[in-house]
Amino acid sequence: MASARRLADHKRVVVKIGSALLVDNGRLKRDWLEALMSDLVALADTGAEMVIVSSGSIALGRGILGLPKGPLKLEDSQAAASVGQIALAQAYTETLAAHGKKAGQILLTLGDTEERRRYLNARATIGTLLKMGAVPIVNENDTVATSEIRYGDNDRLAARVATMVSADCLVLLSDIDGLYTAPPAEDPDAVFLPEVPRITPEIEAMAGSAGSELSRGGMKTKIEAAKIATAAGTSMVITSGKQYNPLKNLDDGARATWFCALATPASARKAWIGGHLEPRGEIMLDAGAVKALCLGKSLLPAGVTGVTGRFSRGDAVTVRGPDGVVIGRGLVAYDHTEAVLIAGRKSREIEAIVGYPGRAEMIHRDDLALEDALLRTSG
Ligand code: GLU
């Protein structure tokens, strides 16, 4: 099998764990989670950065509170999530601690991955946790999100998280081992698809809309997740999580459907920054800063000679060289009022000027899309 088809060959992997796998009758399946965490830590030990998107707070909280079976009112499921999320976080903390690993909790709402300021913050925090060797555990912030601002299902949340952190692989652990041309339980002629190079209307039609009782996401939301992920350079794989050690099983050749990424995460992100965002302002640089950017460095405030426009942290801005030539576009780490104040100053002066210890870079190199011509001349 091709080497790209193993989790162990990826650099940053997001694993989505559904409620139905993790919780049975309101109780955590502790043995299953322990086995999964040993798979995950084994992958981390080979150098892969691992992020978990875990459901289960509502299902667990429902059990802890002794709520009846059947659909819950929004406020009841939010109360259940509030109680269950503590138990969920504790379970991850303990099962990772058995391997000497730390867990960090990130609770997101739709706005956090759509609004650029909060998007940058969440991305930076997850990046920092990974640098520290901790495992970020992400879930939707179910207790504060009302129906309009909810993801509602963690398949799409997982895809947004994967693209936000530029993961090169997203694993959806499911109660089914992949995509079939028709629901296999209903259609004996259903054919299994090991690889989906592109999501066509035919592929979408195969997804139907079925979901099991605990998870809101059926195959439909998984295909939607695949669309988000693959367009942003993240491969996605659906495999069964019903057995113990599903990540190990996957690398040992267990059945799975792979959705191929259409680009690399870095090139997709640069294309997004360079092409899809409306610039809200401009930042002028001196020659030294232009040179540094061509060498792949971040933009520091020291090299900024001028700032125009009204922008907020996370907005796109146009970056120009001393002669006014456009160098590229980037997501700026400061609001325009702060950018004006720190322009031309050393990064260590930032705290004294803005009143809090801000980021050292005006634009981080990962958030910068340089003009093609410049990339060619700089080699
Ligand atoms: N965020 C919800 C929970 O943790 C579950 C959403 C889903 O299963 O897709 O209970």
Tab-separated table of C-alpha atoms and ligand atoms in Angstrom:
chain	number	residue	atom	x	y	z
A	1	MET	CA	0.000	0.000	0.000
A	2	ALA	CA	1.263	3.531	-0.794
A	3	SER	CA	3.157	5.136	2.083
A	4	ALA	CA	0.828	8.181	2.187
A	5	ARG	CA	-1.916	5.796	3.301
A	6	ARG	CA	-0.475	5.327	6.764
A	7	LEU	CA	-1.169	7.672	9.676
A	8	ALA	CA	2.438	7.250	10.756
A	9	ASP	CA	3.554	9.059	7.592
A	10	HIS	CA	1.641	12.224	8.433
A	11	LYS	CA	2.936	15.209	10.374
A	12	ARG	CA	-0.191	16.522	12.053
A	13	VAL	CA	-3.217	14.277	12.521
A	14	VAL	CA	-6.661	15.199	13.877
A	15	VAL	CA	-8.658	12.238	15.206
A	16	LYS	CA	-12.420	12.661	15.603
A	17	ILE	CA	-14.054	10.394	18.151
A	18	GLY	CA	-17.820	10.064	18.118
A	19	SER	CA	-20.147	9.683	21.102
A	20	ALA	CA	-21.419	6.279	19.989
A	21	LEU	CA	-17.902	4.821	20.210
A	22	LEU	CA	-16.948	6.426	23.493
A	23	VAL	CA	-20.124	6.191	25.532
A	24	ASP	CA	-22.392	3.217	26.075
A	25	ASN	CA	-25.630	3.691	27.980
A	26	GLY	CA	-24.407	6.924	29.552
A	27	ARG	CA	-21.107	5.374	30.691
A	28	LEU	CA	-17.633	5.938	29.349
A	29	LYS	CA	-16.043	2.943	27.603
A	30	ARG	CA	-12.852	3.280	29.541
A	31	ASP	CA	-11.012	0.210	28.157
A	32	TRP	CA	-11.679	1.285	24.601
A	33	LEU	CA	-10.412	4.811	25.344
A	34	GLU	CA	-7.294	3.464	27.055
A	35	ALA	CA	-6.493	1.333	23.994
A	36	LEU	CA	-7.095	4.285	21.680
A	37	MET	CA	-4.809	6.529	23.726
A	38	SER	CA	-2.021	3.952	23.539
A	39	ASP	CA	-2.381	4.002	19.700
A	40	LEU	CA	-2.347	7.776	19.726
A	41	VAL	CA	0.705	8.026	21.952
A	42	ALA	CA	2.531	5.448	19.795
A	43	LEU	CA	1.922	7.702	16.779
A	44	ALA	CA	3.014	10.789	18.736
A	45	ASP	CA	6.199	8.948	19.695
A	46	THR	CA	7.040	8.498	16.004
A	47	GLY	CA	6.887	12.299	15.670
A	48	ALA	CA	3.287	12.932	14.520
A	49	GLU	CA	1.469	15.804	16.228
A	50	MET	CA	-1.900	14.516	17.425
A	51	VAL	CA	-5.079	16.526	18.023
A	52	ILE	CA	-8.324	14.975	19.264
A	53	VAL	CA	-11.831	16.206	18.502
A	54	SER	CA	-14.044	14.335	20.918
A	55	SER	CA	-17.789	14.176	21.253
A	56	GLY	CA	-19.416	12.516	24.185
A	57	SER	CA	-20.137	15.340	26.612
A	58	ILE	CA	-23.905	15.214	26.159
A	59	ALA	CA	-24.072	11.399	26.166
A	60	LEU	CA	-21.918	11.208	29.301
A	61	GLY	CA	-23.692	14.049	31.096
A	62	ARG	CA	-27.033	12.456	30.342
A	63	GLY	CA	-25.852	9.299	32.107
A	64	ILE	CA	-24.366	11.162	35.063
A	65	LEU	CA	-27.532	13.233	35.553
A	66	GLY	CA	-29.789	10.229	35.009
A	67	LEU	CA	-31.805	11.944	32.241
A	68	PRO	CA	-34.358	9.794	30.379
A	69	LYS	CA	-33.668	8.366	26.918
A	70	GLY	CA	-34.986	10.169	23.837
A	71	PRO	CA	-34.454	13.650	22.426
A	72	LEU	CA	-33.469	16.359	24.912
A	73	LYS	CA	-34.556	20.000	24.947
A	74	LEU	CA	-31.719	22.385	24.040
A	75	GLU	CA	-31.294	23.593	27.636
A	76	ASP	CA	-31.228	20.011	28.937
A	77	SER	CA	-28.595	18.922	26.441
A	78	GLN	CA	-26.564	22.017	27.350
A	79	ALA	CA	-26.785	21.120	31.029
A	80	ALA	CA	-25.810	17.545	30.178
A	81	ALA	CA	-22.862	18.831	28.128
A	82	SER	CA	-21.748	20.993	31.036
A	83	VAL	CA	-21.666	18.018	33.410
A	84	GLY	CA	-20.373	15.547	30.829
A	85	GLN	CA	-17.525	17.719	29.529
A	86	ILE	CA	-15.812	17.639	32.935
A	87	ALA	CA	-15.966	13.839	32.989
A	88	LEU	CA	-14.767	13.696	29.391
A	89	ALA	CA	-11.796	15.964	30.049
A	90	GLN	CA	-10.927	13.969	33.151
A	91	ALA	CA	-11.020	10.701	31.182
A	92	TYR	CA	-8.583	12.107	28.590
A	93	THR	CA	-6.346	13.607	31.262
A	94	GLU	CA	-6.103	10.273	33.079
A	95	THR	CA	-5.717	8.006	30.058
A	96	LEU	CA	-3.002	10.246	28.592
A	97	ALA	CA	-1.270	10.636	31.957
A	98	ALA	CA	-0.821	6.846	32.003
A	99	HIS	CA	1.602	7.476	29.099
A	100	GLY	CA	3.215	10.536	30.685
A	101	LYS	CA	1.271	12.914	28.361
A	102	LYS	CA	-0.685	16.056	29.197
A	103	ALA	CA	-4.129	16.922	27.815
A	104	GLY	CA	-5.294	20.484	27.018
A	105	GLN	CA	-8.977	21.343	26.584
A	106	ILE	CA	-10.212	23.601	23.765
A	107	LEU	CA	-13.934	24.365	23.526
A	108	LEU	CA	-14.967	26.078	20.311
A	109	THR	CA	-18.126	27.509	18.798
A	110	LEU	CA	-18.768	28.072	15.108
A	111	GLY	CA	-17.685	31.705	15.394
A	112	ASP	CA	-14.246	30.722	16.653
A	113	THR	CA	-13.405	29.038	13.388
A	114	GLU	CA	-15.215	31.574	11.188
A	115	GLU	CA	-14.215	34.884	12.713
A	116	ARG	CA	-10.574	35.479	11.926
A	117	ARG	CA	-9.457	37.048	15.185
A	118	ARG	CA	-10.614	34.093	17.279
A	119	TYR	CA	-9.525	31.687	14.549
A	120	LEU	CA	-5.955	32.960	14.862
A	121	ASN	CA	-6.081	32.666	18.646
A	122	ALA	CA	-7.394	29.086	18.593
A	123	ARG	CA	-4.851	28.118	15.946
A	124	ALA	CA	-2.020	29.647	17.976
A	125	THR	CA	-3.114	27.964	21.228
A	126	ILE	CA	-3.361	24.527	19.617
A	127	GLY	CA	0.057	25.109	18.009
A	128	THR	CA	1.546	26.047	21.383
A	129	LEU	CA	0.064	22.987	23.114
A	130	LEU	CA	1.573	20.764	20.401
A	131	LYS	CA	4.967	22.457	20.796
A	132	MET	CA	4.770	21.716	24.524
A	133	GLY	CA	4.051	18.063	23.756
A	134	ALA	CA	0.484	18.250	25.119
A	135	VAL	CA	-2.488	16.720	23.301
A	136	PRO	CA	-5.240	19.238	22.478
A	137	ILE	CA	-8.731	17.807	23.115
A	138	VAL	CA	-11.333	19.810	21.206
A	139	ASN	CA	-15.113	19.781	21.472
A	140	GLU	CA	-17.865	22.193	20.633
A	141	ASN	CA	-18.647	24.559	23.484
A	142	ASP	CA	-22.098	23.037	23.748
A	143	THR	CA	-23.076	24.899	26.903
A	144	VAL	CA	-22.982	28.383	25.359
A	145	ALA	CA	-23.848	27.744	21.726
A	146	THR	CA	-27.483	28.328	20.739
A	147	SER	CA	-28.913	26.592	17.683
A	148	GLU	CA	-27.901	29.361	15.242
A	149	ILE	CA	-24.280	29.388	16.348
A	150	ARG	CA	-23.830	25.638	16.684
A	151	TYR	CA	-21.887	23.278	14.527
A	152	GLY	CA	-24.297	20.647	15.790
A	153	ASP	CA	-22.091	17.785	14.701
A	154	ASN	CA	-18.459	17.137	15.384
A	155	ASP	CA	-17.627	15.843	11.882
A	156	ARG	CA	-17.696	19.358	10.485
A	157	LEU	CA	-16.099	20.784	13.623
A	158	ALA	CA	-13.264	18.278	13.192
A	159	ALA	CA	-12.803	19.294	9.548
A	160	ARG	CA	-12.663	22.982	10.527
A	161	VAL	CA	-10.170	22.226	13.274
A	162	ALA	CA	-8.046	20.147	10.881
A	163	THR	CA	-7.904	22.952	8.326
A	164	MET	CA	-7.396	25.586	11.024
A	165	VAL	CA	-4.279	23.842	12.321
A	166	SER	CA	-3.089	22.856	8.795
A	167	ALA	CA	-3.267	19.140	9.631
A	168	ASP	CA	-2.285	16.854	6.782
A	169	CYS	CA	-4.694	14.119	7.900
A	170	LEU	CA	-8.136	13.912	9.516
A	171	VAL	CA	-9.350	10.553	10.844
A	172	LEU	CA	-13.068	10.082	11.425
A	173	LEU	CA	-13.580	7.078	13.663
A	174	SER	CA	-17.039	5.855	12.824
A	175	ASP	CA	-19.454	3.003	13.422
A	176	ILE	CA	-18.969	2.060	9.759
A	177	ASP	CA	-15.660	1.189	8.105
A	178	GLY	CA	-15.910	3.602	5.199
A	179	LEU	CA	-18.004	4.728	2.244
A	180	TYR	CA	-20.115	2.309	0.215
A	181	THR	CA	-22.015	2.979	-3.012
A	182	ALA	CA	-25.217	2.412	-0.972
A	183	PRO	CA	-25.962	1.764	2.733
A	184	PRO	CA	-24.521	-1.788	3.147
A	185	ALA	CA	-27.133	-2.801	5.726
A	186	GLU	CA	-29.937	-2.170	3.222
A	187	ASP	CA	-28.338	-3.025	-0.104
A	188	PRO	CA	-26.492	-6.346	-0.600
A	189	ASP	CA	-24.964	-4.975	-3.836
A	190	ALA	CA	-23.307	-2.049	-2.037
A	191	VAL	CA	-19.667	-1.746	-3.132
A	192	PHE	CA	-16.985	-0.500	-0.777
A	193	LEU	CA	-14.831	2.428	-1.970
A	194	PRO	CA	-11.242	2.389	-0.631
A	195	GLU	CA	-10.334	5.754	-2.164
A	196	VAL	CA	-12.200	8.890	-3.231
A	197	PRO	CA	-9.894	11.046	-5.361
A	198	ARG	CA	-12.535	13.811	-5.717
A	199	ILE	CA	-15.945	14.439	-4.192
A	200	THR	CA	-18.329	14.335	-7.131
A	201	PRO	CA	-22.154	14.650	-7.046
A	202	GLU	CA	-22.264	10.828	-7.353
A	203	ILE	CA	-20.188	10.482	-4.174
A	204	GLU	CA	-22.479	12.930	-2.370
A	205	ALA	CA	-25.525	10.956	-3.494
A	206	MET	CA	-24.037	7.776	-1.991
A	207	ALA	CA	-23.932	9.358	1.457
A	208	GLY	CA	-27.685	9.302	2.078
A	209	SER	CA	-28.519	10.833	5.438
A	210	ALA	CA	-28.409	8.028	7.987
A	211	GLY	CA	-27.077	8.637	11.456
A	212	SER	CA	-27.052	6.427	14.532
A	213	GLU	CA	-28.982	7.446	17.621
A	214	LEU	CA	-26.138	8.971	19.619
A	215	SER	CA	-24.247	10.785	16.903
A	216	ARG	CA	-25.941	13.468	14.912
A	217	GLY	CA	-23.540	12.954	12.035
A	218	GLY	CA	-24.339	10.270	9.484
A	219	MET	CA	-22.393	9.739	6.265
A	220	LYS	CA	-23.724	13.035	4.909
A	221	THR	CA	-21.880	15.169	7.445
A	222	LYS	CA	-18.773	13.036	6.858
A	223	ILE	CA	-18.822	13.855	3.145
A	224	GLU	CA	-19.272	17.519	4.026
A	225	ALA	CA	-16.302	17.249	6.356
A	226	ALA	CA	-14.331	15.638	3.532
A	227	LYS	CA	-15.140	18.563	1.246
A	228	ILE	CA	-13.882	21.089	3.791
A	229	ALA	CA	-10.768	19.052	4.590
A	230	THR	CA	-9.623	18.030	1.112
A	231	ALA	CA	-10.079	21.545	-0.307
A	232	ALA	CA	-7.766	22.832	2.418
A	233	GLY	CA	-5.055	20.252	1.787
A	234	THR	CA	-6.047	17.757	4.485
A	235	SER	CA	-6.544	14.086	3.530
A	236	MET	CA	-9.454	12.466	5.338
A	237	VAL	CA	-10.017	8.858	6.233
A	238	ILE	CA	-13.126	7.133	7.543
A	239	THR	CA	-12.550	3.885	9.402
A	240	SER	CA	-14.389	1.857	11.978
A	241	GLY	CA	-13.732	2.645	15.614
A	242	LYS	CA	-15.809	-0.269	16.871
A	243	GLN	CA	-12.832	-2.520	17.562
A	244	TYR	CA	-10.129	-1.759	20.098
A	245	ASN	CA	-6.997	0.029	18.749
A	246	PRO	CA	-8.564	1.495	15.585
A	247	LEU	CA	-5.576	3.733	14.757
A	248	LYS	CA	-3.145	0.846	14.957
A	249	ASN	CA	-5.562	-1.314	12.961
A	250	LEU	CA	-5.714	1.353	10.267
A	251	ASP	CA	-1.942	1.377	9.861
A	252	ASP	CA	-2.000	-2.429	9.888
A	253	GLY	CA	-4.297	-2.362	6.864
A	254	ALA	CA	-7.845	-2.292	8.304
A	255	ARG	CA	-10.568	-1.324	5.843
A	256	ALA	CA	-10.993	2.424	5.380
A	257	THR	CA	-11.996	5.030	2.802
A	258	TRP	CA	-9.405	7.689	2.028
A	259	PHE	CA	-10.394	11.057	0.594
A	260	CYS	CA	-7.432	12.599	-1.213
A	261	ALA	CA	-6.288	16.125	-0.385
A	262	LEU	CA	-6.410	18.460	-3.382
A	263	ALA	CA	-3.308	20.418	-2.334
A	264	THR	CA	-0.901	20.602	0.593
A	265	PRO	CA	-2.137	22.399	3.736
A	266	ALA	CA	0.491	25.126	3.308
A	267	SER	CA	-0.298	25.820	-0.358
A	268	ALA	CA	-4.070	25.725	0.267
A	269	ARG	CA	-3.693	28.149	3.169
A	270	LYS	CA	-1.554	30.517	1.105
A	271	ALA	CA	-4.058	30.350	-1.749
A	272	TRP	CA	-6.841	31.199	0.728
A	273	ILE	CA	-4.944	34.153	2.188
A	274	GLY	CA	-3.714	35.341	-1.202
A	275	GLY	CA	-6.925	34.942	-3.137
A	276	HIS	CA	-10.053	34.780	-1.063
A	277	LEU	CA	-9.779	37.434	1.587
A	278	GLU	CA	-10.505	41.109	1.008
A	279	PRO	CA	-7.523	43.184	2.276
A	280	ARG	CA	-8.530	45.737	4.911
A	281	GLY	CA	-5.337	47.771	4.910
A	282	GLU	CA	-1.734	48.046	3.829
A	283	ILE	CA	1.610	47.618	5.516
A	284	MET	CA	4.766	49.177	4.037
A	285	LEU	CA	8.159	47.580	4.635
A	286	ASP	CA	11.791	48.602	4.420
A	287	ALA	CA	14.203	46.730	2.128
A	288	GLY	CA	15.602	44.611	4.960
A	289	ALA	CA	12.165	43.276	5.866
A	290	VAL	CA	11.390	42.460	2.217
A	291	LYS	CA	14.609	40.459	2.074
A	292	ALA	CA	13.741	38.606	5.282
A	293	LEU	CA	10.273	37.693	3.941
A	294	CYS	CA	11.834	36.333	0.738
A	295	LEU	CA	13.989	34.095	2.932
A	296	GLY	CA	10.839	32.673	4.535
A	297	LYS	CA	10.941	34.718	7.768
A	298	SER	CA	8.022	36.348	9.583
A	299	LEU	CA	7.356	40.079	9.392
A	300	LEU	CA	8.526	41.825	12.555
A	301	PRO	CA	7.284	45.301	13.516
A	302	ALA	CA	10.853	46.639	13.243
A	303	GLY	CA	10.745	46.418	9.429
A	304	VAL	CA	7.414	48.263	9.071
A	305	THR	CA	7.651	51.854	7.778
A	306	GLY	CA	3.964	52.643	7.376
A	307	VAL	CA	0.439	51.380	8.077
A	308	THR	CA	-2.804	52.422	6.379
A	309	GLY	CA	-6.417	51.252	6.599
A	310	ARG	CA	-8.679	50.165	9.418
A	311	PHE	CA	-8.202	46.499	10.173
A	312	SER	CA	-8.577	44.132	13.097
A	313	ARG	CA	-6.289	41.376	14.251
A	314	GLY	CA	-6.714	38.424	11.889
A	315	ASP	CA	-7.754	40.550	8.878
A	316	ALA	CA	-5.911	40.298	5.587
A	317	VAL	CA	-3.633	43.216	4.636
A	318	THR	CA	-1.581	43.968	1.528
A	319	VAL	CA	2.163	44.104	2.115
A	320	ARG	CA	4.246	46.559	0.023
A	321	GLY	CA	7.973	47.104	-0.366
A	322	PRO	CA	9.808	50.485	-0.184
A	323	ASP	CA	9.073	51.171	-3.868
A	324	GLY	CA	5.326	50.517	-3.374
A	325	VAL	CA	5.514	47.160	-5.124
A	326	VAL	CA	3.111	44.541	-3.733
A	327	ILE	CA	5.080	41.833	-1.928
A	328	GLY	CA	2.096	39.740	-0.870
A	329	ARG	CA	-0.786	39.493	1.529
A	330	GLY	CA	-0.991	38.316	5.110
A	331	LEU	CA	-3.153	37.944	8.199
A	332	VAL	CA	-2.072	40.691	10.549
A	333	ALA	CA	-1.583	39.927	14.260
A	334	TYR	CA	-2.543	43.426	15.499
A	335	ASP	CA	-5.425	45.881	15.118
A	336	HIS	CA	-4.559	48.932	12.991
A	337	THR	CA	-4.309	51.251	16.004
A	338	GLU	CA	-1.717	48.969	17.602
A	339	ALA	CA	0.082	48.329	14.305
A	340	VAL	CA	0.625	52.084	13.883
A	341	LEU	CA	2.111	52.311	17.392
A	342	ILE	CA	4.520	49.386	17.079
A	343	ALA	CA	5.624	50.070	13.474
A	344	GLY	CA	9.411	50.430	13.348
A	345	ARG	CA	9.831	49.258	16.954
A	346	LYS	CA	11.630	46.234	18.339
A	347	SER	CA	9.480	43.197	19.260
A	348	ARG	CA	10.637	43.417	22.901
A	349	GLU	CA	9.127	46.924	23.129
A	350	ILE	CA	5.645	45.676	22.163
A	351	GLU	CA	4.425	45.019	25.706
A	352	ALA	CA	5.342	48.492	26.924
A	353	ILE	CA	3.612	50.084	23.923
A	354	VAL	CA	0.340	48.122	23.678
A	355	GLY	CA	0.051	47.236	27.348
A	356	TYR	CA	0.078	43.435	27.023
A	357	PRO	CA	2.652	40.897	25.833
A	358	GLY	CA	1.556	40.635	22.192
A	359	ARG	CA	3.009	38.391	19.538
A	360	ALA	CA	6.558	39.082	18.342
A	361	GLU	CA	5.486	39.105	14.684
A	362	MET	CA	3.307	41.643	12.883
A	363	ILE	CA	2.523	38.844	10.406
A	364	HIS	CA	3.599	35.268	11.093
A	365	ARG	CA	5.239	33.535	8.136
A	366	ASP	CA	2.504	30.866	8.096
A	367	ASP	CA	0.001	33.672	7.627
A	368	LEU	CA	1.810	35.270	4.707
A	369	ALA	CA	1.238	34.611	0.996
A	370	LEU	CA	4.050	36.150	-1.073
A	371	GLU	CA	3.653	37.106	-4.733
A	372	ASP	CA	4.727	34.265	-7.036
A	373	ALA	CA	7.321	36.406	-8.851
A	374	LEU	CA	9.058	37.055	-5.547
A	375	LEU	CA	9.107	33.397	-4.629
A	376	ARG	CA	10.711	32.613	-7.981
A	377	THR	CA	13.495	35.208	-7.651
A	378	SER	CA	14.206	34.172	-4.069
A	379	GLY	CA	14.406	30.532	-5.150
B	1	GLU	N1	-20.538	18.058	20.849
B	1	GLU	C1	-21.458	17.028	21.169
B	1	GLU	C2	-21.000	16.273	22.412
B	1	GLU	O1	-19.867	16.318	22.773
B	1	GLU	C3	-21.631	15.971	20.104
B	1	GLU	C4	-21.767	16.370	18.672
B	1	GLU	C5	-21.583	15.157	17.741
B	1	GLU	O2	-21.639	14.035	18.205
B	1	GLU	O3	-21.350	15.334	16.540
B	1	GLU	O4	-21.760	15.591	23.039
